Amino acid sequence: MIGLIISLLVVATRSSVPLILASVGEVVTEKAGIVNIGIEGFMLLAGVVAAVVDYATGSPLLGLLAGAGVGFILGLIHGAASAKLKANQIVLGIGINILAFGIGVAVLNHVWGNPGQSAPLPTIPPIRIDGYFTTPMFLAAIAIALAAHYIMTRTTLGLEISACGEDPHSAEALGVKVETLQTLVTAVAGILHGLAGAYLVVDYIGQFTRDITAGRGFIALAIVVLSNWNTILALAASYLLGLAEATALNLQAILGVPALSDLLNTLPYIAALVAITIYGVKARAPAWLGRPYIKE
Amino acid sequence: MAASGSQPLLAVRDLVKVYPDGTVALNGVSLDFMAGEVHVLLGENGAGKTTLARIIYGEIRPTSGEVIYEGRRVLFRGPWEAIRAGIRMIYQHFSLVGGFTVADNIALYGSRLGLSRREALEAARRLAEEYGFRIPFDARVSDLPAGIQQRVEIVKALLVEPRVLILDEPTSLVSPLDVEALFRVIRGLREKGVAILYITHKLREVGVIGDRVTVMRRGRVVATLPAKKATVDQLARLMIGERRLPEEPRIAAAGAAGERGAALRVENLRVVREGFEAVRGVSLEVRPGEILGVTGVAGNGQDELVEAIVGVLPVAGGRITLLGRDVTREPTWVRYRLGLAYLPGSRKLSLVQEMNALENLALGLLGAGKLRGPFIDWGWVAKLLVKYVEELGVVMHSPYAPVKHLSGGNQQKLALARILAVEPRVLVAVDPTHGLDIATTRIVHSILAEMRSRGMAILLVSSDLDEVLQLSDRVAVMNSGRIVSIKKPHEYTLEELGRLMGGAA
Ligand SMILES: Nc1ncnc2c1ncn2[C@@H]1O[C@H](COP(=O)(O)OP(=O)(O)OP(=O)(O)O)[C@@H](O)[C@H]1O
Ligand SMILES: [Mg+2]
């Protein structure tokens, strides 16, 4: 029993990585006032590009880098369209999700001649600790979450970012480059979303499939609310939900009930609902979240 | 003061600003600003004063024309560049991040100036001490009254001494004592050679603080003259042009207030906000057909008194009676249905900015129980709107446009039109003419006087002394959560008022 628990705890270090990366990125983006519901699409596009690069070069690390690059570019687009062009952020996000799915299938068809999945790909070597395997990406994700927390709470940059999401007009009057900062934050968070998607392909699963993200982008959005826009809490919640995923997989293997994993996947949403109800007014979104900042 | 012939520190040439919706806010404005000079910019609502300031500060870009600073043509890409170049602005509607603490706001601004958090806060504390401002650095800005927010704005703007300071209507929310303090600050900066652009529409301030005055009307400069020589009449004429200035209503004569029972009675009221006892045993009465003015330095419990009467803040002790009924524990909507109306100090609160005039009126009627659901008789609402909009002279293109596009004066008139339509019996009005020009202010005063003569009981809470003395049947002065005096306006002397407001009774 203890052995099972330990092994679940260890598997969770692997399943939680994409949730940590994506939710931490989104916490920071939303703090800046931009909402990105296209995370799922970011992950998918980054994943497919990572798969192609990994496949072509045989280097999962290059695949990871490529995924980060894709995330950055998508983030730049989403950020600039939202912050500078004042586009509707929800519509943009939905658009990216739809586009990403189509591109994923098209690339699968083109490269591997199969609309469902790619060939198995080289993966990032795991770290072995006392007989258990985890991924170096888990450590990287924790470091990123801690760094983000430090930036948001201890630096003027963090203060500037929060000011954009709270009250962009005042932020600008206080000398903050609102539009530029919002764009850059969204782009940098895009890197995290891209890493999350690439990680699934070149590390966690070792293959690209059309539905590889399995709603993780949306779960990340729920975690953001659940964490009350706090990166440390987002890290913790991501790990717990990673644990839920690991448990679901294990139960599936033991009981042979695949439907259970779908059910368990609804856990974060239920948890978010419950938590929001319990916290009540305490969970407070940035005041200007998702609203275009129009100067004149 | 401006040595003649010397180079202006800052100048604008042929500025034109057309907003995206086609409004021409500036139509060829050229002005000079000298180091060590207070240049007053005078103009009615919508004259383009704020637009000019925002262009200098780099917040918006001119459609054409140029800004010349230290002899060079500049085009600031945003306030951050203007700030670095030594230009600071204190906004008409304060520009602090409401969800942040005072300290966070100051740290953020300080970081623009290359100060560390500790340096910025130290500088702020030093300035606050120097000017005698009491500033709660750890409080959230949105919890602070306007007067204190303004002090934060001032301190923030002066963290590092500027070369140019723009003040956009800095005295519209604060008491005479604060104005004196502000003027001392401004004079001190002038001595040090700072160029000051002082925006106002209060004629009396021109001679007191200004060296030169420029009058603007509809986006153009009408005249620039030496401030000390300009008379109030001359300036008023320049400001409003051909139109006639409405008369101030005469109040004292009417005396409609009979000895009938009080419409609103407050007994020994105590209100606690966030652990602080802001109202400490206030008793007052307003009779039908009477205006009771309440004045005092911002932050002495007026806001809390009003919010308790309206029912937004819970009462810690005492009793509120509305039209003979004890409403101390009743929710706001019950009070509204009984005949209470509330005109909040900030227009942003009184009207829903994103909704149109019809919808705003319907909401007011709904709150007062005058509009029965579930289906809305829009024809009736529209008829009411037309009636009162005409009566009060609200200028609006369409009743279907969001009210945020209306000028400040028109928004306030619309808010008053809504109150008239609701026909309340008791009105609580806070700073009803804050930010309005003289013509509009007088119209609002006439409306209030008219409401009074219709038998409404009005509690007028205002930090504008002139307004309170002008309109009220009786004037109460608040200090530290207490009413320290209630008398007829003519029984006060200005010195006495100053002392009472300052707490040295
Ligand atoms: N963002 C905007 N979009 C469209 N029109 C605007 C905008 N800001 C101001 N205006 C319009 O431009 C004109 C000038 O406005 P501005 O705020 O400069 O006047 P002001 O002199 O500062 O008036 P006030 O005394 O009321 O502050 C007004 O007609 C106003 O309605
Ligand atoms: Mg203005």
PDB file of C-alpha atoms in Angstrom, chain A residues 156 159-160 162-163 166-167 169-178 284 293 295-296, chain B residues 17 20 54 57 59-60 79-80 83 91 95-97 100 104-105 108-109 111-112 156:
ATOM      1  CA  THR A 156       8.323  46.374  -9.179  1.00  0.00           C
ATOM      2  CA  LEU A 159       3.599  45.448  -9.211  1.00  0.00           C
ATOM      3  CA  GLU A 160       3.463  46.851 -12.728  1.00  0.00           C
ATOM      4  CA  SER A 162      -0.795  43.644 -11.356  1.00  0.00           C
ATOM      5  CA  ALA A 163      -1.497  47.331 -11.924  1.00  0.00           C
ATOM      6  CA  GLU A 166      -6.379  46.145 -11.784  1.00  0.00           C
ATOM      7  CA  ASP A 167      -6.651  49.539 -13.393  1.00  0.00           C
ATOM      8  CA  HIS A 169      -5.744  53.785 -16.863  1.00  0.00           C
ATOM      9  CA  SER A 170      -4.144  54.522 -13.533  1.00  0.00           C
ATOM     10  CA  ALA A 171      -1.264  52.197 -14.317  1.00  0.00           C
ATOM     11  CA  GLU A 172      -0.515  54.182 -17.428  1.00  0.00           C
ATOM     12  CA  ALA A 173      -0.751  57.448 -15.526  1.00  0.00           C
ATOM     13  CA  LEU A 174       1.710  55.982 -13.033  1.00  0.00           C
ATOM     14  CA  GLY A 175       4.096  55.487 -15.906  1.00  0.00           C
ATOM     15  CA  VAL A 176       3.550  51.846 -16.807  1.00  0.00           C
ATOM     16  CA  LYS A 177       3.716  50.866 -20.496  1.00  0.00           C
ATOM     17  CA  VAL A 178       0.457  48.999 -20.244  1.00  0.00           C
ATOM     18  CA  ARG A 284     -10.992  38.090  -6.436  1.00  0.00           C
ATOM     19  CA  TYR A 293      -8.056  49.042 -22.216  1.00  0.00           C
ATOM     20  CA  LYS A 295      -7.348  55.204 -23.934  1.00  0.00           C
ATOM     21  CA  GLU A 296      -9.414  57.550 -26.021  1.00  0.00           C
TER      22      GLU A 296
ATOM     23  CA  LYS B  17      -6.952  66.863 -31.158  1.00  0.00           C
ATOM     24  CA  PRO B  20     -11.819  58.828 -32.579  1.00  0.00           C
ATOM     25  CA  ARG B  54      -2.941  64.498 -21.397  1.00  0.00           C
ATOM     26  CA  TYR B  57       1.941  64.102 -20.436  1.00  0.00           C
ATOM     27  CA  GLU B  59      -0.904  59.830 -22.600  1.00  0.00           C
ATOM     28  CA  ILE B  60      -2.605  60.580 -25.880  1.00  0.00           C
ATOM     29  CA  PRO B  79       3.585  59.022 -19.505  1.00  0.00           C
ATOM     30  CA  TRP B  80       6.669  56.971 -18.608  1.00  0.00           C
ATOM     31  CA  ILE B  83       7.851  61.315 -16.122  1.00  0.00           C
ATOM     32  CA  TYR B  91      -5.171  64.033 -12.494  1.00  0.00           C
ATOM     33  CA  SER B  95      -4.998  57.945 -11.053  1.00  0.00           C
ATOM     34  CA  LEU B  96      -4.054  55.565  -8.286  1.00  0.00           C
ATOM     35  CA  VAL B  97      -4.568  51.831  -8.549  1.00  0.00           C
ATOM     36  CA  PHE B 100      -3.270  48.540  -4.255  1.00  0.00           C
ATOM     37  CA  ASP B 104       2.401  49.982  -3.466  1.00  0.00           C
ATOM     38  CA  ASN B 105       1.240  52.914  -5.551  1.00  0.00           C
ATOM     39  CA  LEU B 108       5.399  51.723  -8.368  1.00  0.00           C
ATOM     40  CA  TYR B 109       5.651  55.394  -9.207  1.00  0.00           C
ATOM     41  CA  SER B 111      10.338  52.825  -9.637  1.00  0.00           C
ATOM     42  CA  ARG B 112       9.586  54.966 -12.722  1.00  0.00           C
ATOM     43  CA  LYS B 156       3.694  60.867  -5.339  1.00  0.00           C
TER      44      LYS B 156
END
